[in-house]
Amino acid sequence: MGVVLTRCAQWTAAAAAGHGTGTLEITPLNEAMLKEISRFVESFIYKHPQEAKYVFVEPLEWKTNLDPSAFESGYVVSATTVKSEEVDKDGQPLLFFSVPQIKIRSFGQLSCLLFIAKDTKLKETQACIEANRNPVANILGMNYNTKKGDSSVLNILDKITKDDDPESEIKMKIAILLEELDLHLLNYSLKHPLLEIHLNSVTVKKDIELLKRFSGKGEQTVLESIEYTSDYEFSNGCRAPPWRQLHGEICYVLVKPHDVETLCITCSAEGVFLNGGKTDDEEEINYERKGAIYKDLVTFLKEKSAKFSENMSKHTRFNEEQQKVKEQPKKAPKKEEADALHKHITSSNRSKLEKNQINLGKNQMTKRLEPSLNWKTTVDVKGHRTSVRDTQDEKHGGRPEKSTSSVSSGRAQLAHKNADKIEEILSESSSESEEDEEPPDHRQEANADLPSEYWQIQKLVKYLKIGSLKILKEISQNPQIRRNIVDLGGLPVMVNILDSPHKMLKCLAAETIANVAKFRRARQAVRHHGGITKLVALLDCTQNSTEPAQSSLYDERDVEVARCGALALWSCSKSYANKEAIRKAGGIPLLAQLLKTSHENMLIPVVGTLQECASEESYRAAIKAERIIENLVKNLNSENEQLQEHCAMAIYQCAEDEETRDLVRLHGGLKPLASLLNNTDNKERLAAVTGAIWKCSISKENVTKFREYKAIETLVGLLTDQPEEVLVNVVGALGECCQDHENRVIVRKCGGIQPLVNLLVGINQALLVNVTKAVGACAVEPESMTIIDRLDGVRLLWSLLKNPHPDVKASAAWALCPCIQNAKDAGEMVRSFVGGLELVVNLLKSDNKEVLASVCAAITNIAKDQENLAVITDHGVVPLLSKLANTNNDKLRHHLAEAISHCCMWGRNKVAFGEHKAVAPLVRYLKSNDTNVHRATAQALYQLSEDADNCITMHENGAVKLLLDMVGSPDQDLQEAAAGCISNIRRLALATEKARYT
């Protein structure tokens, strides 16, 4: 943690008593960093139990304010000493406390101490850091001294792997954890509010000039005087010496308020603060900060001078001028300013380096490397676009990323598991556009600016051996290092190693590929270099085995090779092109074969790969052909929660197909799915299980089984206090189950109506689609409809017709149909919604076929009430329905014909439909193959045939012949409508003929 303690932490120049080192200043940044370090140490004992037992090479020692009586069980306590019962191999206690000095030799004891310290744990953390400025050397040994200028985790790991120490593996893990903490703290400091003030030379100069204009003699001025300490201004606008500009300082001003002594103030990028003033003898500034940091000069002076604050409140003009400055848009620095600043800082760095080489040896001793902050310079301007794109792919599935890669990298490194989980979820839906060829990367020519870690990774990639592969496998869990491995051509080397006869090398290479292939360009590189085919070949355990079959050791190695291959394919399978490559390479039969194994470590990546690939229809067909469903069902009964989750998710993906749903039932998969609903602690698994139940419930036979297993009642209980991804699936399953009367009764008796109605006020599109379907299904039952109406559910459904998503509009309109049908006073209920009827009619202007069909179905039910029919007629329903008549969509034809049939019942609407050319297209509907379309069309034509002009149009378009064929239909409603229409046409013909001869 040497980089953090020297570069980020803010130290005083004064020496701490008895130690000769600086003490930490009391600043918000230091306090925040102490909290982060405290959290890391406090959670170490349960997050990393094995590493917590590791005994430090040298103890961490400091003075503590704790009392021996604070230590309880696990310690031997006397009046002035405390010893831990936990000892090392030599019998020495891992914690020894002799008032006031304490020595600790393991992370486990450090964690316990912070628990004991309670409210004073930050003070203990501070005291420990102040007394142990180089804790890595104490923990791992002097060979890993960060003060030597080599704090790279790669160098530390390299030293560890060369050691013969039996604890080298634990040392490696601790080194990685400490480096992750270092990176996290470095990047945390970048985004801390203290550093977000970001004053610049332009802002400071404007403030000073403004204050000068309102300064001078007299009671009404805000200040007596304000002057710079230096008249020389550098090209970047700063007046501080170059070696102070490196600390972010801009200038120094002498301010004389009316009521206090002259103040010597430092203006820096961090803010404004009081410094030590000018020395009496040499007239030089004492740069050490003497107080808190303020956001700007005016805020600082208001705090220090009451007279300044009082006069400021009177000067309205000053406030107006200051407000104008503040309201100016925060534009990016001009190119000239940026170039000048960059040039100046570069020259300042060079000057400082020369100065150090000549006569400042003490600065050389305190110099530190800054690995994490330099990562962002690993690619020049030419390669910047590729780096940004990779960051976006890895974190947001292709969406823009606002934060810099260095900051996001620090967060990801602190919690690899969480980061990887996010990466997997967000990169699942890779579009086909990701497979487009990318232009070649043009890497940085100014090699001297690259950090040392970049070249160390290159060495690891170039001279790959088992030791370096182990290191690459560990560090490739870091998102930034993944990208650097790809940039340095590491993936082609890994792919080539997959052909090695050494199984250990194969495993390490495959696992590294699995870690690296978390973003688009990496997955693409694996495919382009033939990696998919080689990884698929690793799945064949029989090919991997060159040793005698009777050796169980070799069998285990073959299984491990196949497991690592499956792990890499799992990462690669998030790309559509890679899914196709896996299928063409014969991956499905091999995955099916591995699915029969009893090794859970093997099954998880195998099922994970199948789950990813099952989103493609070609895979779902192959999964059925290879009889994979049977093994997925079998593994639902496993004790491993992660395996259960992936099996359920794979079933969810495959159950879109009716045959697959039947196979799940036939192989006994519904019962374990229903039983897994009772364990609600693991939300990821619960989401997968409820998703599988939802898709399986599309088949009525499966719904009957779920009712037998009491799954309906359990699903109702999951309608509250669950995340949205679970609720979407639960409500979807209930929507399918409630198509049966028995299940609707169960939902109502279990109190499921109210939570369903409550979910109608959400904003999640998928959830709204499912909940409207479920509410609509429940509304078929009159008792449930009464509850829905009482809970204002119909109004909520009607309001969803305004939702911007077409699927939500359509689902809400379908749900309104049974609500109107089963409401006690439907006509009055519909009229009570202000503007509701006009809203429905206007939806007929939609371009979405599903919305149009659902709205036509709703109009059919609305038009059954004469008053409502009159209102929608006034809103222009007839011309809008007529305009939709020329459609080839049978679903829309069915509901459109029904709507026209019911709308004919008012006034001269029959004539109006003829005038708007709706009759001839309706006749063509009779040629459809859908019986529902025939019935609805015949009923509409029967109503329209009461107008003579419409009869003529029907006759001219051949309606009589088509209707005659339907008179013999087994559908009685169709028979009657067809016969009635023919009768009306015939009566008109007879009347015309009679009129001709009279």
CSV table of N, CA and C in Angstrom, one decimal, residues 608-741:
chain,number,residue,atom,x,y,z
A,608,GLY,N,-24.0,-23.9,-18.0
A,608,GLY,CA,-23.9,-22.5,-18.2
A,608,GLY,C,-23.8,-22.2,-19.7
A,609,THR,N,-23.0,-23.0,-20.4
A,609,THR,CA,-22.8,-22.8,-21.9
A,609,THR,C,-24.1,-23.1,-22.6
A,610,LEU,N,-24.7,-24.2,-22.2
A,610,LEU,CA,-26.0,-24.6,-22.8
A,610,LEU,C,-27.1,-23.6,-22.6
A,611,GLN,N,-27.1,-23.0,-21.4
A,611,GLN,CA,-28.0,-22.0,-21.1
A,611,GLN,C,-27.9,-20.7,-22.0
A,612,GLU,N,-26.6,-20.3,-22.2
A,612,GLU,CA,-26.3,-19.2,-23.1
A,612,GLU,C,-26.8,-19.5,-24.5
A,613,CYS,N,-26.4,-20.7,-25.0
A,613,CYS,CA,-26.7,-21.0,-26.4
A,613,CYS,C,-28.2,-21.3,-26.7
A,614,ALA,N,-28.9,-21.7,-25.6
A,614,ALA,CA,-30.3,-22.1,-25.8
A,614,ALA,C,-31.2,-20.9,-26.3
A,615,SER,N,-30.7,-19.7,-26.3
A,615,SER,CA,-31.4,-18.6,-26.8
A,615,SER,C,-31.6,-18.7,-28.3
A,616,GLU,N,-30.8,-19.5,-29.0
A,616,GLU,CA,-30.9,-19.6,-30.4
A,616,GLU,C,-31.8,-20.9,-30.7
A,617,GLU,N,-32.7,-20.7,-31.7
A,617,GLU,CA,-33.6,-21.8,-32.1
A,617,GLU,C,-32.9,-23.0,-32.6
A,618,SER,N,-31.8,-22.9,-33.3
A,618,SER,CA,-31.0,-24.0,-33.8
A,618,SER,C,-30.5,-24.9,-32.6
A,619,TYR,N,-30.1,-24.2,-31.6
A,619,TYR,CA,-29.6,-24.9,-30.4
A,619,TYR,C,-30.7,-25.7,-29.7
A,620,ARG,N,-31.9,-25.0,-29.6
A,620,ARG,CA,-33.0,-25.7,-28.9
A,620,ARG,C,-33.4,-27.0,-29.6
A,621,ALA,N,-33.3,-27.0,-31.0
A,621,ALA,CA,-33.6,-28.2,-31.7
A,621,ALA,C,-32.6,-29.2,-31.5
A,622,ALA,N,-31.3,-28.8,-31.4
A,622,ALA,CA,-30.2,-29.8,-31.2
A,622,ALA,C,-30.3,-30.3,-29.7
A,623,ILE,N,-30.7,-29.5,-28.8
A,623,ILE,CA,-30.8,-29.9,-27.4
A,623,ILE,C,-31.9,-31.0,-27.3
A,624,LYS,N,-33.0,-30.9,-28.0
A,624,LYS,CA,-34.0,-31.9,-28.0
A,624,LYS,C,-33.5,-33.2,-28.6
A,625,ALA,N,-32.7,-33.0,-29.7
A,625,ALA,CA,-32.2,-34.2,-30.5
A,625,ALA,C,-31.2,-35.0,-29.6
A,626,GLU,N,-30.4,-34.3,-28.8
A,626,GLU,CA,-29.4,-34.9,-28.0
A,626,GLU,C,-29.9,-35.4,-26.6
A,627,ARG,N,-31.2,-35.2,-26.4
A,627,ARG,CA,-31.9,-35.7,-25.2
A,627,ARG,C,-31.2,-35.0,-23.9
A,628,ILE,N,-31.0,-33.8,-24.1
A,628,ILE,CA,-30.3,-33.0,-23.0
A,628,ILE,C,-31.3,-32.7,-21.9
A,629,ILE,N,-32.6,-32.5,-22.2
A,629,ILE,CA,-33.6,-32.1,-21.2
A,629,ILE,C,-33.6,-33.1,-20.0
A,630,GLU,N,-33.5,-34.3,-20.3
A,630,GLU,CA,-33.6,-35.3,-19.3
A,630,GLU,C,-32.5,-35.1,-18.2
A,631,ASN,N,-31.2,-34.8,-18.7
A,631,ASN,CA,-30.1,-34.6,-17.7
A,631,ASN,C,-30.3,-33.2,-17.0
A,632,LEU,N,-30.9,-32.2,-17.7
A,632,LEU,CA,-31.1,-31.0,-17.0
A,632,LEU,C,-32.1,-31.2,-15.9
A,633,VAL,N,-33.1,-31.9,-16.1
A,633,VAL,CA,-34.1,-32.2,-15.1
A,633,VAL,C,-33.5,-33.0,-13.9
A,634,LYS,N,-32.7,-33.9,-14.3
A,634,LYS,CA,-32.0,-34.7,-13.2
A,634,LYS,C,-31.2,-33.8,-12.3
A,635,ASN,N,-30.5,-32.9,-12.9
A,635,ASN,CA,-29.6,-32.0,-12.1
A,635,ASN,C,-30.3,-31.0,-11.3
A,636,LEU,N,-31.7,-30.8,-11.5
A,636,LEU,CA,-32.5,-29.9,-10.7
A,636,LEU,C,-32.5,-30.5,-9.2
A,637,ASN,N,-32.3,-31.8,-9.1
A,637,ASN,CA,-32.3,-32.4,-7.8
A,637,ASN,C,-30.9,-32.3,-7.1
A,638,SER,N,-30.0,-31.6,-7.7
A,638,SER,CA,-28.6,-31.5,-7.1
A,638,SER,C,-28.7,-30.7,-5.8
A,639,GLU,N,-27.7,-30.8,-5.0
A,639,GLU,CA,-27.6,-30.0,-3.8
A,639,GLU,C,-26.9,-28.6,-4.1
A,640,ASN,N,-26.3,-28.5,-5.3
A,640,ASN,CA,-25.5,-27.3,-5.6
A,640,ASN,C,-26.5,-26.3,-6.2
A,641,GLU,N,-26.6,-25.1,-5.5
A,641,GLU,CA,-27.6,-24.1,-5.8
A,641,GLU,C,-27.3,-23.5,-7.2
A,642,GLN,N,-26.0,-23.3,-7.5
A,642,GLN,CA,-25.6,-22.7,-8.7
A,642,GLN,C,-25.9,-23.6,-9.9
A,643,LEU,N,-25.8,-24.9,-9.7
A,643,LEU,CA,-26.1,-25.9,-10.8
A,643,LEU,C,-27.6,-25.9,-11.0
A,644,GLN,N,-28.4,-25.8,-9.9
A,644,GLN,CA,-29.8,-25.8,-10.0
A,644,GLN,C,-30.3,-24.5,-10.8
A,645,GLU,N,-29.6,-23.4,-10.4
A,645,GLU,CA,-30.0,-22.1,-11.1
A,645,GLU,C,-29.8,-22.2,-12.6
A,646,HIS,N,-28.6,-22.7,-13.0
A,646,HIS,CA,-28.3,-22.8,-14.5
A,646,HIS,C,-29.2,-23.8,-15.2
A,647,CYS,N,-29.5,-24.9,-14.5
A,647,CYS,CA,-30.4,-25.9,-15.1
A,647,CYS,C,-31.8,-25.3,-15.3
A,648,ALA,N,-32.3,-24.6,-14.3
A,648,ALA,CA,-33.6,-24.0,-14.4
A,648,ALA,C,-33.6,-22.9,-15.5
A,649,MET,N,-32.5,-22.2,-15.6
A,649,MET,CA,-32.4,-21.1,-16.7
A,649,MET,C,-32.4,-21.8,-18.1
A,650,ALA,N,-31.7,-22.9,-18.2
A,650,ALA,CA,-31.6,-23.6,-19.5
A,650,ALA,C,-33.0,-24.1,-19.9
A,651,ILE,N,-33.8,-24.6,-18.9
A,651,ILE,CA,-35.1,-25.0,-19.2
A,651,ILE,C,-36.0,-23.9,-19.6
A,652,TYR,N,-35.8,-22.7,-18.9
A,652,TYR,CA,-36.5,-21.5,-19.2
A,652,TYR,C,-36.3,-21.1,-20.7
A,653,GLN,N,-35.0,-21.2,-21.1
A,653,GLN,CA,-34.7,-20.8,-22.5
A,653,GLN,C,-35.3,-21.8,-23.5
A,654,CYS,N,-35.3,-23.1,-23.2
A,654,CYS,CA,-35.8,-24.2,-24.1
A,654,CYS,C,-37.3,-24.3,-24.1
A,655,ALA,N,-37.9,-24.0,-23.0
A,655,ALA,CA,-39.4,-24.3,-22.9
A,655,ALA,C,-40.3,-23.4,-23.8
A,656,GLU,N,-39.7,-22.6,-24.6
A,656,GLU,CA,-40.5,-21.9,-25.6
A,656,GLU,C,-41.2,-22.9,-26.5
A,657,ASP,N,-40.6,-24.1,-26.7
A,657,ASP,CA,-41.1,-25.1,-27.6
A,657,ASP,C,-42.0,-26.1,-26.8
A,658,GLU,N,-43.1,-26.4,-27.4
A,658,GLU,CA,-44.1,-27.2,-26.8
A,658,GLU,C,-43.6,-28.6,-26.5
A,659,GLU,N,-42.8,-29.2,-27.4
A,659,GLU,CA,-42.3,-30.5,-27.2
A,659,GLU,C,-41.3,-30.6,-26.0
A,660,THR,N,-40.6,-29.5,-25.8
A,660,THR,CA,-39.7,-29.4,-24.7
A,660,THR,C,-40.4,-29.3,-23.4
A,661,ARG,N,-41.5,-28.6,-23.4
A,661,ARG,CA,-42.4,-28.5,-22.2
A,661,ARG,C,-42.9,-29.9,-21.8
A,662,ASP,N,-43.3,-30.6,-22.8
A,662,ASP,CA,-43.8,-32.0,-22.6
A,662,ASP,C,-42.7,-32.9,-22.0
A,663,LEU,N,-41.5,-32.7,-22.5
A,663,LEU,CA,-40.3,-33.5,-22.1
A,663,LEU,C,-40.0,-33.2,-20.6
A,664,VAL,N,-40.1,-32.0,-20.2
A,664,VAL,CA,-39.8,-31.6,-18.8
A,664,VAL,C,-40.8,-32.3,-17.9
A,665,ARG,N,-42.1,-32.3,-18.3
A,665,ARG,CA,-43.1,-33.0,-17.5
A,665,ARG,C,-42.9,-34.5,-17.5
A,666,LEU,N,-42.6,-35.1,-18.7
A,666,LEU,CA,-42.5,-36.6,-18.8
A,666,LEU,C,-41.3,-37.1,-18.0
A,667,HIS,N,-40.2,-36.2,-17.9
A,667,HIS,CA,-39.0,-36.6,-17.1
A,667,HIS,C,-39.1,-36.2,-15.6
A,668,GLY,N,-40.3,-35.8,-15.2
A,668,GLY,CA,-40.5,-35.4,-13.8
A,668,GLY,C,-39.8,-34.1,-13.3
A,669,GLY,N,-39.7,-33.2,-14.2
A,669,GLY,CA,-39.1,-31.9,-13.9
A,669,GLY,C,-39.9,-30.9,-13.2
A,670,LEU,N,-41.3,-31.1,-13.3
A,670,LEU,CA,-42.1,-30.1,-12.7
A,670,LEU,C,-42.1,-30.1,-11.1
A,671,LYS,N,-42.0,-31.3,-10.6
A,671,LYS,CA,-42.1,-31.4,-9.1
A,671,LYS,C,-40.8,-30.7,-8.5
A,672,PRO,N,-39.6,-31.0,-8.9
A,672,PRO,CA,-38.5,-30.2,-8.3
A,672,PRO,C,-38.5,-28.7,-8.5
A,673,LEU,N,-39.1,-28.3,-9.7
A,673,LEU,CA,-39.2,-26.9,-9.9
A,673,LEU,C,-40.2,-26.3,-8.9
A,674,ALA,N,-41.3,-27.0,-8.6
A,674,ALA,CA,-42.3,-26.5,-7.6
A,674,ALA,C,-41.7,-26.5,-6.2
A,675,SER,N,-40.9,-27.5,-5.9
A,675,SER,CA,-40.3,-27.5,-4.5
A,675,SER,C,-39.2,-26.5,-4.4
A,676,LEU,N,-38.5,-26.1,-5.4
A,676,LEU,CA,-37.5,-25.0,-5.3
A,676,LEU,C,-38.1,-23.7,-5.1
A,677,LEU,N,-39.4,-23.5,-5.3
A,677,LEU,CA,-40.0,-22.2,-5.0
A,677,LEU,C,-40.0,-21.9,-3.5
A,678,ASN,N,-39.9,-22.9,-2.7
A,678,ASN,CA,-39.9,-22.7,-1.2
A,678,ASN,C,-38.7,-22.0,-0.7
A,679,ASN,N,-37.6,-22.1,-1.4
A,679,ASN,CA,-36.3,-21.5,-1.0
A,679,ASN,C,-36.2,-20.1,-1.7
A,680,THR,N,-36.4,-19.1,-0.9
A,680,THR,CA,-36.4,-17.7,-1.5
A,680,THR,C,-35.2,-16.9,-1.2
A,681,ASP,N,-34.2,-17.5,-0.5
A,681,ASP,CA,-33.0,-16.7,-0.1
A,681,ASP,C,-32.1,-16.4,-1.3
A,682,ASN,N,-31.9,-17.4,-2.2
A,682,ASN,CA,-31.1,-17.2,-3.4
A,682,ASN,C,-32.0,-16.6,-4.5
A,683,LYS,N,-31.9,-15.3,-4.7
A,683,LYS,CA,-32.8,-14.6,-5.6
A,683,LYS,C,-32.5,-15.0,-7.1
A,684,GLU,N,-31.2,-15.2,-7.4
A,684,GLU,CA,-30.8,-15.5,-8.8
A,684,GLU,C,-31.4,-16.9,-9.1
A,685,ARG,N,-31.3,-17.8,-8.2
A,685,ARG,CA,-31.9,-19.2,-8.5
A,685,ARG,C,-33.5,-19.0,-8.5
A,686,LEU,N,-34.0,-18.2,-7.6
A,686,LEU,CA,-35.5,-18.1,-7.6
A,686,LEU,C,-36.0,-17.5,-8.9
A,687,ALA,N,-35.2,-16.5,-9.5
A,687,ALA,CA,-35.6,-16.0,-10.8
A,687,ALA,C,-35.6,-17.0,-11.9
A,688,ALA,N,-34.6,-17.9,-11.9
A,688,ALA,CA,-34.4,-18.9,-12.9
A,688,ALA,C,-35.6,-19.9,-12.8
A,689,VAL,N,-35.9,-20.3,-11.5
A,689,VAL,CA,-36.9,-21.3,-11.3
A,689,VAL,C,-38.3,-20.8,-11.7
A,690,THR,N,-38.6,-19.6,-11.3
A,690,THR,CA,-39.9,-19.0,-11.6
A,690,THR,C,-40.0,-18.8,-13.1
A,691,GLY,N,-38.9,-18.5,-13.8
A,691,GLY,CA,-38.9,-18.4,-15.2
A,691,GLY,C,-39.2,-19.7,-15.9
A,692,ALA,N,-38.6,-20.8,-15.4
A,692,ALA,CA,-38.9,-22.1,-16.0
A,692,ALA,C,-40.3,-22.5,-15.8
A,693,ILE,N,-40.9,-22.2,-14.6
A,693,ILE,CA,-42.3,-22.5,-14.3
A,693,ILE,C,-43.2,-21.7,-15.2
A,694,TRP,N,-42.9,-20.5,-15.4
A,694,TRP,CA,-43.7,-19.6,-16.3
A,694,TRP,C,-43.8,-20.2,-17.7
A,695,LYS,N,-42.6,-20.6,-18.3
A,695,LYS,CA,-42.6,-21.1,-19.7
A,695,LYS,C,-43.3,-22.5,-19.7
A,696,CYS,N,-43.1,-23.3,-18.7
A,696,CYS,CA,-43.7,-24.6,-18.7
A,696,CYS,C,-45.2,-24.5,-18.5
A,697,SER,N,-45.7,-23.4,-17.9
A,697,SER,CA,-47.1,-23.3,-17.6
A,697,SER,C,-47.9,-22.9,-18.9
A,698,ILE,N,-47.2,-22.7,-20.0
A,698,ILE,CA,-47.9,-22.4,-21.2
A,698,ILE,C,-48.7,-23.7,-21.7
A,699,SER,N,-48.3,-24.8,-21.3
A,699,SER,CA,-49.0,-26.1,-21.6
A,699,SER,C,-50.0,-26.4,-20.5
A,700,LYS,N,-51.2,-26.7,-20.8
A,700,LYS,CA,-52.3,-26.9,-19.8
A,700,LYS,C,-52.0,-28.1,-19.0
A,701,GLU,N,-51.4,-29.1,-19.6
A,701,GLU,CA,-51.1,-30.4,-18.8
A,701,GLU,C,-50.1,-30.0,-17.7
A,702,ASN,N,-49.2,-29.2,-17.9
A,702,ASN,CA,-48.2,-28.8,-16.9
A,702,ASN,C,-48.9,-28.0,-15.8
A,703,VAL,N,-49.9,-27.1,-16.2
A,703,VAL,CA,-50.6,-26.3,-15.2
A,703,VAL,C,-51.3,-27.2,-14.2
A,704,THR,N,-51.9,-28.3,-14.7
A,704,THR,CA,-52.6,-29.3,-13.9
A,704,THR,C,-51.6,-29.9,-12.8
A,705,LYS,N,-50.4,-30.2,-13.3
A,705,LYS,CA,-49.4,-30.8,-12.4
A,705,LYS,C,-49.0,-29.8,-11.3
A,706,PHE,N,-48.8,-28.5,-11.7
A,706,PHE,CA,-48.4,-27.5,-10.8
A,706,PHE,C,-49.5,-27.3,-9.7
A,707,ARG,N,-50.7,-27.4,-10.1
A,707,ARG,CA,-51.8,-27.3,-9.1
A,707,ARG,C,-51.8,-28.5,-8.1
A,708,GLU,N,-51.4,-29.7,-8.6
A,708,GLU,CA,-51.3,-30.8,-7.7
A,708,GLU,C,-50.1,-30.6,-6.7
A,709,TYR,N,-49.1,-29.9,-7.2
A,709,TYR,CA,-47.9,-29.7,-6.3
A,709,TYR,C,-48.0,-28.4,-5.5
A,710,LYS,N,-49.2,-27.8,-5.4
A,710,LYS,CA,-49.4,-26.6,-4.6
A,710,LYS,C,-48.5,-25.4,-5.1
A,711,ALA,N,-48.2,-25.4,-6.3
A,711,ALA,CA,-47.3,-24.3,-6.8
A,711,ALA,C,-48.0,-23.0,-6.9
A,712,ILE,N,-49.3,-23.1,-7.2
A,712,ILE,CA,-50.1,-21.8,-7.4
A,712,ILE,C,-50.1,-21.0,-6.1
A,713,GLU,N,-50.3,-21.7,-5.0
A,713,GLU,CA,-50.4,-20.9,-3.7
A,713,GLU,C,-49.0,-20.3,-3.4
A,714,THR,N,-47.9,-21.1,-3.7
A,714,THR,CA,-46.6,-20.6,-3.4
A,714,THR,C,-46.3,-19.3,-4.3
A,715,LEU,N,-46.7,-19.4,-5.6
A,715,LEU,CA,-46.5,-18.3,-6.5
A,715,LEU,C,-47.2,-17.0,-6.0
A,716,VAL,N,-48.4,-17.2,-5.5
A,716,VAL,CA,-49.1,-16.0,-4.9
A,716,VAL,C,-48.4,-15.4,-3.8
A,717,GLY,N,-47.8,-16.3,-3.0
A,717,GLY,CA,-47.0,-15.7,-1.8
A,717,GLY,C,-45.7,-15.0,-2.3
A,718,LEU,N,-45.3,-15.2,-3.5
A,718,LEU,CA,-44.1,-14.5,-4.0
A,718,LEU,C,-44.4,-13.2,-4.7
A,719,LEU,N,-45.7,-12.7,-4.6
A,719,LEU,CA,-46.1,-11.5,-5.3
A,719,LEU,C,-45.6,-10.2,-4.6
A,720,THR,N,-45.1,-10.4,-3.4
A,720,THR,CA,-44.6,-9.2,-2.6
A,720,THR,C,-43.2,-9.5,-2.1
A,721,ASP,N,-42.5,-8.3,-1.9
A,721,ASP,CA,-41.1,-8.3,-1.4
A,721,ASP,C,-40.1,-9.2,-2.2
A,722,GLN,N,-40.3,-9.1,-3.5
A,722,GLN,CA,-39.3,-9.8,-4.4
A,722,GLN,C,-38.8,-8.8,-5.4
A,723,PRO,N,-37.6,-9.1,-5.9
A,723,PRO,CA,-37.0,-8.2,-7.0
A,723,PRO,C,-37.8,-8.3,-8.3
A,724,GLU,N,-37.7,-7.4,-9.2
A,724,GLU,CA,-38.5,-7.3,-10.4
A,724,GLU,C,-38.3,-8.5,-11.3
A,725,GLU,N,-37.0,-9.0,-11.4
A,725,GLU,CA,-36.8,-10.1,-12.2
A,725,GLU,C,-37.5,-11.4,-11.8
A,726,VAL,N,-37.8,-11.5,-10.5
A,726,VAL,CA,-38.6,-12.6,-10.0
A,726,VAL,C,-40.1,-12.3,-10.2
A,727,LEU,N,-40.5,-11.1,-9.9
A,727,LEU,CA,-41.9,-10.8,-10.1
A,727,LEU,C,-42.4,-10.9,-11.5
A,728,VAL,N,-41.5,-10.6,-12.5
A,728,VAL,CA,-41.9,-10.8,-13.9
A,728,VAL,C,-42.3,-12.2,-14.2
A,729,ASN,N,-41.5,-13.1,-13.7
A,729,ASN,CA,-41.7,-14.5,-14.0
A,729,ASN,C,-42.9,-15.1,-13.2
A,730,VAL,N,-43.0,-14.6,-11.9
A,730,VAL,CA,-44.1,-15.1,-11.0
A,730,VAL,C,-45.4,-14.7,-11.6
A,731,VAL,N,-45.5,-13.4,-12.0
A,731,VAL,CA,-46.8,-12.9,-12.6
A,731,VAL,C,-47.1,-13.6,-13.9
A,732,GLY,N,-46.0,-13.8,-14.7
A,732,GLY,CA,-46.2,-14.5,-16.0
A,732,GLY,C,-46.7,-15.9,-15.8
A,733,ALA,N,-46.2,-16.6,-14.8
A,733,ALA,CA,-46.7,-18.0,-14.5
A,733,ALA,C,-48.2,-17.9,-14.1
A,734,LEU,N,-48.5,-17.0,-13.2
A,734,LEU,CA,-49.9,-16.9,-12.7
A,734,LEU,C,-50.8,-16.5,-13.9
A,735,GLY,N,-50.4,-15.7,-14.8
A,735,GLY,CA,-51.2,-15.3,-16.0
A,735,GLY,C,-51.5,-16.6,-16.8
A,736,GLU,N,-50.6,-17.5,-16.9
A,736,GLU,CA,-50.8,-18.7,-17.7
A,736,GLU,C,-51.7,-19.7,-16.9
A,737,CYS,N,-51.5,-19.8,-15.6
A,737,CYS,CA,-52.2,-20.7,-14.7
A,737,CYS,C,-53.7,-20.2,-14.6
A,738,CYS,N,-53.9,-18.9,-14.6
A,738,CYS,CA,-55.3,-18.4,-14.4
A,738,CYS,C,-56.2,-18.5,-15.6
A,739,GLN,N,-55.7,-19.2,-16.7
A,739,GLN,CA,-56.6,-19.5,-17.8
A,739,GLN,C,-57.6,-20.6,-17.4
A,740,ASP,N,-57.3,-21.3,-16.3
A,740,ASP,CA,-58.2,-22.4,-15.8
A,740,ASP,C,-59.0,-21.8,-14.7
A,741,HIS,N,-60.3,-22.2,-14.6
A,741,HIS,CA,-61.2,-21.7,-13.6
A,741,HIS,C,-60.7,-22.1,-12.2
